[in-house]
Short mmCIF file of C-alpha atoms and ligand atoms in Angstrom, two decimals:
data_model
loop_
_atom_site.label_atom_id
_atom_site.label_comp_id
_atom_site.label_asym_id
_atom_site.label_seq_id
_atom_site.Cartn_x
_atom_site.Cartn_y
_atom_site.Cartn_z
CA MET A 1 29.71 22.26 16.03
CA ASP A 2 26.19 20.85 16.59
CA ARG A 3 25.89 17.10 16.73
CA PRO A 4 23.92 15.75 13.75
CA SER A 5 20.24 15.12 14.49
CA LEU A 6 18.73 11.62 14.38
CA ALA A 7 16.98 12.62 11.15
CA GLU A 8 20.32 13.60 9.59
CA LEU A 9 22.02 10.42 10.75
CA ASP A 10 19.09 8.40 9.41
CA ARG A 11 19.49 10.00 5.98
CA ALA A 12 23.21 9.32 6.08
CA HIS A 13 23.24 5.70 7.23
CA VAL A 14 19.91 3.81 7.32
CA TRP A 15 18.64 1.87 4.30
CA HIS A 16 14.86 1.67 4.80
CA PRO A 17 12.83 -1.38 3.72
CA PHE A 18 10.50 -1.13 0.70
CA THR A 19 11.61 2.51 0.35
CA GLN A 20 12.88 4.48 -2.63
CA ALA A 21 15.77 6.64 -1.37
CA ASP A 22 14.89 9.66 -3.50
CA GLU A 23 11.33 9.65 -2.23
CA TRP A 24 12.39 9.09 1.39
CA GLU A 25 14.62 12.14 1.30
CA GLU A 26 11.77 14.40 0.10
CA ASP A 27 10.02 14.35 3.48
CA ASP A 28 11.17 15.07 7.02
CA PRO A 29 11.43 11.69 8.78
CA LEU A 30 9.25 11.20 11.80
CA VAL A 31 11.47 9.78 14.54
CA VAL A 32 9.58 7.70 17.12
CA GLU A 33 10.78 8.05 20.69
CA ARG A 34 8.30 6.09 22.80
CA ALA A 35 4.82 4.61 22.83
CA GLU A 36 1.90 3.91 25.11
CA GLY A 37 -1.01 1.62 24.21
CA ARG A 38 -2.16 2.57 20.71
CA TRP A 39 -0.19 5.83 20.63
CA LEU A 40 3.30 6.69 19.41
CA PHE A 41 5.21 9.81 20.47
CA ASP A 42 7.88 11.38 18.27
CA THR A 43 11.08 13.17 19.29
CA ARG A 44 9.20 16.50 19.08
CA GLY A 45 6.65 15.27 21.62
CA ARG A 46 3.82 14.89 19.09
CA LYS A 47 1.34 12.06 19.54
CA TYR A 48 -0.04 9.72 16.83
CA LEU A 49 -2.58 6.90 16.76
CA ASP A 50 -0.80 3.76 15.49
CA ALA A 51 -3.45 2.91 12.87
CA CYS A 52 -1.21 0.38 11.08
CA SER A 53 -0.25 -1.49 14.29
CA SER A 54 3.40 -0.67 13.51
CA LEU A 55 3.05 -2.60 10.26
CA TRP A 56 0.53 -5.17 11.46
CA VAL A 57 2.32 -6.40 14.58
CA SER A 58 0.85 -4.57 17.57
CA VAL A 59 -2.08 -6.68 18.83
CA HIS A 60 -2.62 -5.57 22.43
CA GLY A 61 -0.89 -2.20 22.07
CA HIS A 62 2.57 -0.94 22.95
CA ARG A 63 4.11 -1.32 26.41
CA HIS A 64 1.44 -3.72 27.54
CA PRO A 65 2.09 -4.36 31.27
CA THR A 66 1.68 -8.17 31.01
CA VAL A 67 3.99 -8.51 28.02
CA ASP A 68 6.51 -6.02 29.47
CA ALA A 69 6.59 -7.99 32.75
CA ALA A 70 7.06 -11.32 30.97
CA VAL A 71 10.03 -10.04 28.95
CA ARG A 72 11.61 -8.42 32.04
CA ALA A 73 11.19 -11.60 34.09
CA GLN A 74 12.78 -13.67 31.32
CA LEU A 75 15.63 -11.16 31.06
CA ASP A 76 16.43 -11.87 34.70
CA ARG A 77 16.81 -15.58 33.84
CA VAL A 78 18.42 -15.77 30.39
CA ALA A 79 17.88 -13.87 27.12
CA HIS A 80 18.78 -16.58 24.62
CA THR A 81 19.98 -20.15 24.45
CA THR A 82 20.06 -22.36 21.36
CA LEU A 83 17.41 -24.96 20.47
CA LEU A 84 20.10 -26.97 18.65
CA GLY A 85 20.66 -29.79 21.11
CA LEU A 86 19.02 -27.99 24.05
CA ALA A 87 15.50 -27.27 25.28
CA SER A 88 14.35 -24.07 26.98
CA GLY A 89 11.37 -23.28 29.20
CA PRO A 90 9.90 -20.40 27.19
CA SER A 91 10.02 -22.28 23.86
CA VAL A 92 8.36 -25.34 25.44
CA GLN A 93 5.63 -23.29 27.10
CA LEU A 94 4.83 -21.35 23.96
CA ALA A 95 4.72 -24.46 21.75
CA ALA A 96 2.36 -26.17 24.20
CA ALA A 97 0.15 -23.08 24.41
CA LEU A 98 0.02 -22.64 20.62
CA CYS A 99 -0.85 -26.31 20.08
CA ALA A 100 -3.55 -26.19 22.76
CA ARG A 101 -5.00 -23.08 21.17
CA THR A 102 -4.92 -24.25 17.53
CA GLY A 103 -5.13 -28.06 17.53
CA PHE A 104 -1.76 -28.40 15.76
CA ASP A 105 0.86 -30.82 17.16
CA ARG A 106 4.28 -29.32 16.38
CA VAL A 107 5.83 -25.87 16.31
CA PHE A 108 9.00 -24.99 14.38
CA TYR A 109 10.31 -21.56 15.35
CA SER A 110 12.04 -18.95 13.25
CA ASP A 111 12.29 -15.20 13.26
CA SER A 112 10.23 -13.74 10.42
CA GLY A 113 7.18 -14.48 8.34
CA SER A 114 9.42 -15.12 5.35
CA THR A 115 11.35 -17.83 7.17
CA ALA A 116 8.12 -19.39 8.50
CA VAL A 117 7.06 -19.73 4.85
CA GLU A 118 10.45 -21.05 3.65
CA ILE A 119 10.29 -23.68 6.37
CA ALA A 120 6.82 -24.87 5.37
CA LEU A 121 7.87 -25.08 1.69
CA LYS A 122 11.01 -27.07 2.48
CA MET A 123 9.21 -29.36 4.93
CA ALA A 124 6.47 -30.08 2.37
CA PHE A 125 8.95 -30.95 -0.37
CA GLN A 126 11.13 -33.11 1.89
CA TRP A 127 8.17 -34.88 3.47
CA HIS A 128 6.99 -36.09 0.05
CA ALA A 129 10.51 -36.99 -1.07
CA GLN A 130 11.06 -39.11 2.03
CA ARG A 131 7.95 -41.11 1.23
CA GLY A 132 9.42 -41.83 -2.21
CA ASP A 133 7.30 -39.17 -3.89
CA THR A 134 10.32 -37.42 -5.45
CA GLY A 135 8.38 -36.01 -8.42
CA ARG A 136 6.57 -33.47 -6.24
CA THR A 137 8.86 -30.54 -6.89
CA ARG A 138 6.43 -27.68 -7.57
CA PHE A 139 4.33 -25.34 -5.50
CA ALA A 140 1.07 -23.68 -6.47
CA ALA A 141 0.33 -20.16 -5.25
CA LEU A 142 -2.29 -17.49 -5.80
CA ALA A 143 -2.06 -14.54 -8.17
CA GLU A 144 -0.96 -11.37 -6.33
CA ALA A 145 0.36 -13.47 -3.43
CA TYR A 146 2.81 -12.06 -0.89
CA HIS A 147 4.68 -14.50 1.35
CA GLY A 148 7.83 -12.57 2.27
CA ASP A 149 11.14 -11.49 0.83
CA THR A 150 13.56 -14.42 0.96
CA ILE A 151 14.03 -16.12 -2.41
CA GLY A 152 11.74 -19.11 -1.76
CA ALA A 153 9.03 -16.80 -0.42
CA VAL A 154 9.52 -14.45 -3.38
CA SER A 155 9.13 -17.44 -5.75
CA VAL A 156 5.65 -18.19 -4.45
CA GLY A 157 4.89 -14.45 -4.40
CA GLY A 158 3.05 -12.95 -7.33
CA ILE A 159 3.26 -9.15 -7.03
CA GLY A 160 4.93 -7.82 -10.18
CA LEU A 161 6.34 -4.64 -8.64
CA PHE A 162 8.09 -6.52 -5.83
CA HIS A 163 8.91 -9.83 -7.44
CA ALA A 164 9.44 -9.48 -11.22
CA VAL A 165 13.01 -8.17 -10.92
CA TYR A 166 14.12 -11.45 -9.28
CA GLY A 167 12.51 -13.58 -12.02
CA PRO A 168 15.75 -15.26 -13.18
CA LEU A 169 16.44 -16.50 -9.63
CA LEU A 170 13.06 -18.01 -8.84
CA MET A 171 11.47 -21.48 -8.76
CA ASP A 172 8.86 -22.27 -11.36
CA VAL A 173 5.51 -21.93 -9.55
CA LEU A 174 2.03 -22.87 -10.71
CA ARG A 175 -0.02 -19.67 -10.52
CA LEU A 176 -3.71 -19.86 -9.59
CA PRO A 177 -6.21 -17.06 -10.26
CA CYS A 178 -7.76 -15.45 -7.18
CA PRO A 179 -10.73 -13.07 -7.02
CA ASN A 180 -10.86 -9.76 -5.19
CA GLY A 181 -14.46 -10.12 -4.05
CA PRO A 182 -16.91 -12.95 -4.73
CA ASP A 183 -15.73 -15.94 -6.76
CA ASP A 184 -16.27 -15.27 -10.45
CA GLY A 185 -15.10 -18.56 -11.88
CA GLU A 186 -11.57 -18.30 -10.46
CA ALA A 187 -12.09 -21.32 -8.17
CA ALA A 188 -13.03 -23.55 -11.10
CA VAL A 189 -9.92 -22.51 -13.08
CA ALA A 190 -7.68 -22.95 -10.02
CA VAL A 191 -9.10 -26.43 -9.36
CA GLN A 192 -8.54 -27.38 -12.99
CA ARG A 193 -4.88 -26.23 -12.87
CA ILE A 194 -4.27 -28.13 -9.62
CA GLU A 195 -5.78 -31.28 -11.09
CA ALA A 196 -3.69 -30.94 -14.25
CA ALA A 197 -0.51 -30.51 -12.18
CA GLY A 198 -1.51 -33.54 -10.06
CA ASP A 199 1.40 -35.46 -8.58
CA THR A 200 3.99 -32.83 -9.53
CA LEU A 201 2.71 -30.60 -6.72
CA ALA A 202 4.36 -30.62 -3.29
CA ALA A 203 2.00 -28.05 -1.77
CA VAL A 204 -0.46 -25.27 -2.37
CA ILE A 205 0.21 -22.09 -0.41
CA VAL A 206 -2.43 -19.40 0.20
CA GLU A 207 -2.96 -16.30 2.31
CA PRO A 208 -6.45 -17.20 3.52
CA LEU A 209 -9.34 -14.73 3.08
CA VAL A 210 -7.28 -11.52 2.81
CA GLN A 211 -4.24 -11.03 0.58
CA GLY A 212 -2.71 -8.25 2.63
CA ALA A 213 0.30 -6.78 0.85
CA ALA A 214 -1.47 -7.23 -2.51
CA GLY A 215 -3.70 -4.33 -1.47
CA MET A 216 -6.07 -6.04 0.97
CA ARG A 217 -7.65 -8.19 -1.72
CA MET A 218 -10.45 -10.23 -0.15
CA HIS A 219 -11.99 -13.54 -1.15
CA GLY A 220 -14.36 -15.92 0.60
CA ARG A 221 -14.71 -19.54 1.61
CA GLU A 222 -16.55 -20.29 -1.64
CA PHE A 223 -13.29 -19.64 -3.49
CA LEU A 224 -10.80 -21.06 -1.00
CA GLU A 225 -12.41 -24.34 0.07
CA PRO A 226 -12.65 -25.92 -3.39
CA VAL A 227 -9.01 -24.94 -4.05
CA LEU A 228 -7.76 -26.50 -0.80
CA THR A 229 -9.93 -29.58 -1.32
CA ALA A 230 -8.48 -30.03 -4.82
CA ALA A 231 -4.96 -29.76 -3.39
CA ARG A 232 -5.70 -32.54 -0.93
CA ARG A 233 -7.35 -34.66 -3.64
CA VAL A 234 -4.16 -34.65 -5.75
CA GLY A 235 -2.02 -35.42 -2.68
CA ALA A 236 -0.47 -31.95 -2.30
CA LEU A 237 -0.04 -30.49 1.19
CA THR A 238 -1.71 -27.21 2.16
CA ILE A 239 0.15 -24.25 3.64
CA LEU A 240 -1.91 -21.39 5.06
CA ASP A 241 0.20 -18.27 5.45
CA GLU A 242 -1.47 -16.52 8.37
CA VAL A 243 1.39 -14.12 9.02
CA ALA A 244 -0.98 -11.18 8.42
CA VAL A 245 -4.45 -12.62 9.09
CA GLY A 246 -3.58 -14.81 12.09
CA VAL A 247 -3.40 -13.96 15.80
CA GLY A 248 -6.96 -12.65 16.01
CA ARG A 249 -6.98 -10.18 13.14
CA LEU A 250 -10.09 -11.63 11.44
CA GLY A 251 -12.02 -12.28 14.66
CA THR A 252 -10.85 -15.86 15.27
CA PHE A 253 -7.39 -16.70 16.63
CA LEU A 254 -6.55 -18.37 13.31
CA ALA A 255 -8.34 -17.38 10.11
CA THR A 256 -8.32 -21.12 9.32
CA GLU A 257 -10.98 -21.60 12.02
CA GLN A 258 -13.41 -19.93 9.58
CA LEU A 259 -12.78 -22.59 6.93
CA ASP A 260 -13.93 -26.15 6.53
CA HIS A 261 -10.35 -27.33 5.96
CA GLU A 262 -7.59 -28.55 8.25
CA PRO A 263 -4.32 -27.40 6.70
CA ASP A 264 -1.04 -29.27 7.00
CA PHE A 265 0.82 -26.07 7.89
CA VAL A 266 -0.03 -22.66 9.28
CA CYS A 267 2.62 -19.91 9.28
CA LEU A 268 2.45 -17.24 12.00
CA GLY A 269 4.60 -14.15 12.47
CA LYS A 270 3.85 -10.45 12.79
CA GLY A 271 1.44 -10.26 15.78
CA LEU A 272 2.81 -13.34 17.56
CA THR A 273 4.88 -11.39 20.14
CA ASN A 274 2.63 -8.31 20.10
CA GLY A 275 5.39 -6.80 17.95
CA TYR A 276 7.97 -6.92 20.74
CA LEU A 277 10.56 -9.26 19.28
CA PRO A 278 11.07 -11.05 15.99
CA LEU A 279 9.46 -14.46 16.23
CA ALA A 280 7.62 -16.66 13.75
CA ALA A 281 6.20 -20.15 13.95
CA THR A 282 5.44 -22.86 11.43
CA LEU A 283 2.71 -25.07 12.91
CA THR A 284 2.25 -28.57 11.59
CA ARG A 285 0.78 -32.02 12.26
CA GLY A 286 2.18 -35.12 13.91
CA ARG A 287 2.03 -37.04 10.63
CA ILE A 288 4.33 -34.46 8.98
CA TYR A 289 6.77 -34.59 11.92
CA ASP A 290 6.75 -38.39 11.81
CA GLY A 291 7.80 -38.32 8.16
CA PHE A 292 11.19 -36.99 9.29
CA ARG A 293 11.92 -39.82 11.75
CA GLY A 294 14.46 -42.58 11.04
CA ASP A 295 17.93 -42.27 9.52
CA HIS A 296 20.07 -39.24 10.25
CA GLY A 297 19.64 -38.27 6.59
CA ARG A 298 15.89 -37.77 7.11
CA THR A 299 16.52 -34.87 9.50
CA PHE A 300 15.09 -31.45 8.68
CA PHE A 301 18.42 -29.67 8.20
CA HIS A 302 17.17 -26.18 8.83
CA GLY A 303 17.41 -23.79 11.78
CA HIS A 304 18.24 -20.19 12.42
CA THR A 305 20.66 -18.91 15.04
CA PHE A 306 17.87 -17.28 17.03
CA THR A 307 15.34 -20.11 16.61
CA GLY A 308 13.14 -20.22 19.73
CA ASN A 309 14.69 -17.13 21.36
CA ALA A 310 13.70 -17.08 25.03
CA LEU A 311 12.73 -13.41 25.28
CA ALA A 312 10.61 -13.64 22.14
CA CYS A 313 8.87 -16.84 23.30
CA ALA A 314 8.15 -15.28 26.71
CA ALA A 315 6.60 -12.26 24.98
CA ALA A 316 4.47 -14.50 22.74
CA THR A 317 3.20 -16.63 25.64
CA ALA A 318 2.22 -13.46 27.51
CA CYS A 319 0.51 -12.19 24.36
CA LEU A 320 -1.62 -15.38 24.25
CA GLU A 321 -2.54 -14.91 27.93
CA VAL A 322 -3.74 -11.37 27.25
CA PHE A 323 -6.16 -12.75 24.63
CA GLU A 324 -7.95 -14.53 27.51
CA ALA A 325 -7.50 -11.86 30.19
CA GLU A 326 -8.87 -9.05 28.01
CA SER A 327 -11.32 -11.04 25.85
CA THR A 328 -9.49 -9.57 22.88
CA LEU A 329 -11.59 -11.44 20.30
CA ASP A 330 -14.78 -9.90 21.75
CA ASN A 331 -13.25 -6.46 21.24
CA VAL A 332 -12.42 -7.45 17.66
CA GLN A 333 -16.12 -8.23 17.08
CA ALA A 334 -17.29 -4.93 18.53
CA ARG A 335 -14.63 -2.78 16.87
CA SER A 336 -15.11 -4.54 13.50
CA THR A 337 -18.76 -3.53 13.56
CA GLN A 338 -17.76 0.03 14.42
CA MET A 339 -15.18 0.00 11.64
CA GLY A 340 -17.94 -1.14 9.26
CA SER A 341 -20.00 1.96 9.98
CA ILE A 342 -16.97 4.23 9.54
CA LEU A 343 -16.36 2.58 6.16
CA ARG A 344 -19.98 3.07 5.11
CA GLU A 345 -19.62 6.78 5.80
CA VAL A 346 -16.28 6.92 3.99
CA SER A 347 -17.57 5.04 0.94
CA ALA A 348 -20.05 7.84 0.20
CA LEU A 349 -17.23 10.38 -0.27
CA GLU A 350 -16.19 11.49 -3.76
CA SER A 351 -12.51 10.83 -3.09
CA VAL A 352 -13.24 7.14 -2.38
CA ALA A 353 -13.58 4.55 -5.17
CA SER A 354 -14.32 1.49 -3.01
CA VAL A 355 -13.94 0.06 0.49
CA ARG A 356 -13.71 -3.48 1.87
CA GLN A 357 -13.27 -5.10 5.26
CA LYS A 358 -12.86 -8.42 7.04
CA GLY A 359 -12.50 -8.29 10.82
CA MET A 360 -9.92 -5.66 11.74
CA MET A 361 -8.45 -5.43 8.24
CA ALA A 362 -9.87 -2.79 5.96
CA ALA A 363 -8.96 -0.99 2.76
CA ILE A 364 -10.06 2.23 1.09
CA ASP A 365 -9.23 2.67 -2.60
CA LEU A 366 -8.79 6.32 -3.56
CA THR A 367 -10.25 7.66 -6.81
CA ASP A 368 -7.03 9.66 -7.20
CA THR A 369 -4.79 7.43 -9.32
CA GLN A 370 -1.80 9.78 -9.51
CA PRO A 371 1.51 8.31 -8.35
CA ARG A 372 1.92 8.53 -4.56
CA ALA A 373 -1.62 9.79 -3.88
CA GLY A 374 -1.83 7.23 -1.04
CA HIS A 375 1.44 8.47 0.40
CA ARG A 376 0.31 12.12 0.28
CA PHE A 377 -2.95 11.22 1.97
CA CYS A 378 -1.08 9.46 4.77
CA LEU A 379 1.07 12.57 5.29
CA ALA A 380 -2.16 14.57 5.68
CA MET A 381 -3.36 12.00 8.24
CA ARG A 382 -0.05 12.33 10.05
CA SER A 383 -0.65 16.04 10.59
CA ARG A 384 -4.03 15.02 12.05
CA GLY A 385 -2.36 12.67 14.56
CA VAL A 386 -2.82 9.32 12.79
CA LEU A 387 -0.08 7.08 11.40
CA MET A 388 -0.99 4.91 8.41
CA ARG A 389 0.97 3.18 5.65
CA PRO A 390 -0.70 2.83 2.23
CA LEU A 391 -0.38 0.09 -0.37
CA GLY A 392 -0.12 2.18 -3.54
CA ASN A 393 -3.29 4.28 -3.65
CA THR A 394 -5.11 1.96 -1.28
CA LEU A 395 -5.36 3.13 2.32
CA VAL A 396 -5.01 0.41 4.92
CA LEU A 397 -6.77 0.34 8.30
CA MET A 398 -5.10 -2.19 10.61
CA PRO A 399 -5.32 -0.76 14.14
CA PRO A 400 -4.25 -2.78 17.19
CA LEU A 401 -6.94 -5.29 18.21
CA SER A 402 -7.14 -3.59 21.62
CA ILE A 403 -8.19 -0.23 20.14
CA THR A 404 -10.99 1.42 22.16
CA ASP A 405 -14.23 2.79 20.72
CA GLU A 406 -13.06 6.38 21.44
CA GLU A 407 -9.79 5.80 19.61
CA LEU A 408 -11.56 4.23 16.64
CA LEU A 409 -14.00 7.15 16.62
CA PHE A 410 -11.01 9.53 16.52
CA LEU A 411 -9.55 7.55 13.60
CA GLY A 412 -12.89 7.67 11.75
CA THR A 413 -13.33 11.40 12.31
CA GLN A 414 -9.82 12.17 11.04
CA LEU A 415 -10.29 9.88 8.03
CA VAL A 416 -13.56 11.48 6.99
CA GLY A 417 -12.04 14.93 7.56
CA ALA A 418 -8.97 14.23 5.43
CA LEU A 419 -10.92 12.42 2.70
CA SER A 420 -13.42 15.30 2.48
CA GLY A 421 -10.63 17.94 2.36
C1 PLP B 501 4.49 -9.74 6.25
C2 PLP B 501 4.13 -11.03 5.61
C3 PLP B 501 5.10 -12.03 5.39
C4 PLP B 501 6.56 -11.81 5.66
O1 PLP B 501 6.83 -11.62 6.99
P1 PLP B 501 8.24 -10.95 7.43
O2 PLP B 501 8.24 -11.04 8.91
O3 PLP B 501 8.18 -9.54 6.92
O4 PLP B 501 9.31 -11.73 6.78
C5 PLP B 501 4.69 -13.24 4.87
N1 PLP B 501 3.40 -13.46 4.57
C6 PLP B 501 2.46 -12.54 4.76
C7 PLP B 501 1.04 -12.88 4.43
C8 PLP B 501 2.78 -11.29 5.28
O5 PLP B 501 1.84 -10.35 5.43
#
């Protein structure tokens, strides 16, 4: 008897994230075997441009020699030791490099964007409580927010399709309106709500400039700065969830660098290790850290088994070095401009309702509003050698930051071809 194929075993045993089983089983799964730079190869030997950066994580491309070498070298020393009661070289080096790069003082490690967010929420609440401010028990978050899938992160999330089902389990969160485009009075309403909530607020959490999972909804400084300023005015802390927009995606290492606001926390994940290993970081200030000093009871009682994993930290430090060695942010500037001209061409097509872009994040809304139109379009792109993942009927362009002009040209040509078809 033949051994079952990987595709058959997948159908039999793997539960895929954010995936409806009945829909998954309609299509033949593409099984990835290996990768090189911006390209993935499947088990049939076909080649695809990784236009979603393997769900927003691949910054410098797959199998990058510097990152590969760093992980291999660390593997020859030790793969993992705990940060509970011990220090480790890779976690120290990465924390120092991240602080030097961002101006933050402290790094708390975890292993996913969701946990980076949970950590910031818990730290904010506890920091206030330990100063005697025990009435600050609420968080404010933006409409359509996405901050991850653990219950605290789902509470601050605001996407009905993902989050409504868990309603009975969630914290009561103050919801703030958020524009998709220029501010149209949303900032004024948000400021008013923050002021009314006043000293009940522990923190305001936002995905700055681009709300990714919401469908690449984009707002500007003119919306965000008044909101963050109001938070500070009422004594709430500010948490900027840069899990999607951080690590160079918007043309600066942190998106926060584009704002006139110094947040109390920034959450990083996704691109931090170039997608090699699960690692996230909650960056914060010395004054927050100092609020946890003193009695044993003032400790931050939180930590995950793999907090500060040595292989992951080595990958992330190498990833930061590549930013310098390859002037990655310069490539982001050049490729963003190129992406802009592709989008202008695309926006003239009948099948396209609207387009928007910030840095190397772009979205194309289809005029086709039938269920799964975005999914069907991405299957058509797959047969043209491009892998994308839609958000509903919005197409998402999130290629690796190291993409070359030829590769982006290929992506543009295939997009225009498929959208004109
Ligand atoms: C992906 C994402 C998260 C969650 O990260 P995970 O690693 O999937 O837990 C949180 N916030 C934002 C903005 C994200 O895009």
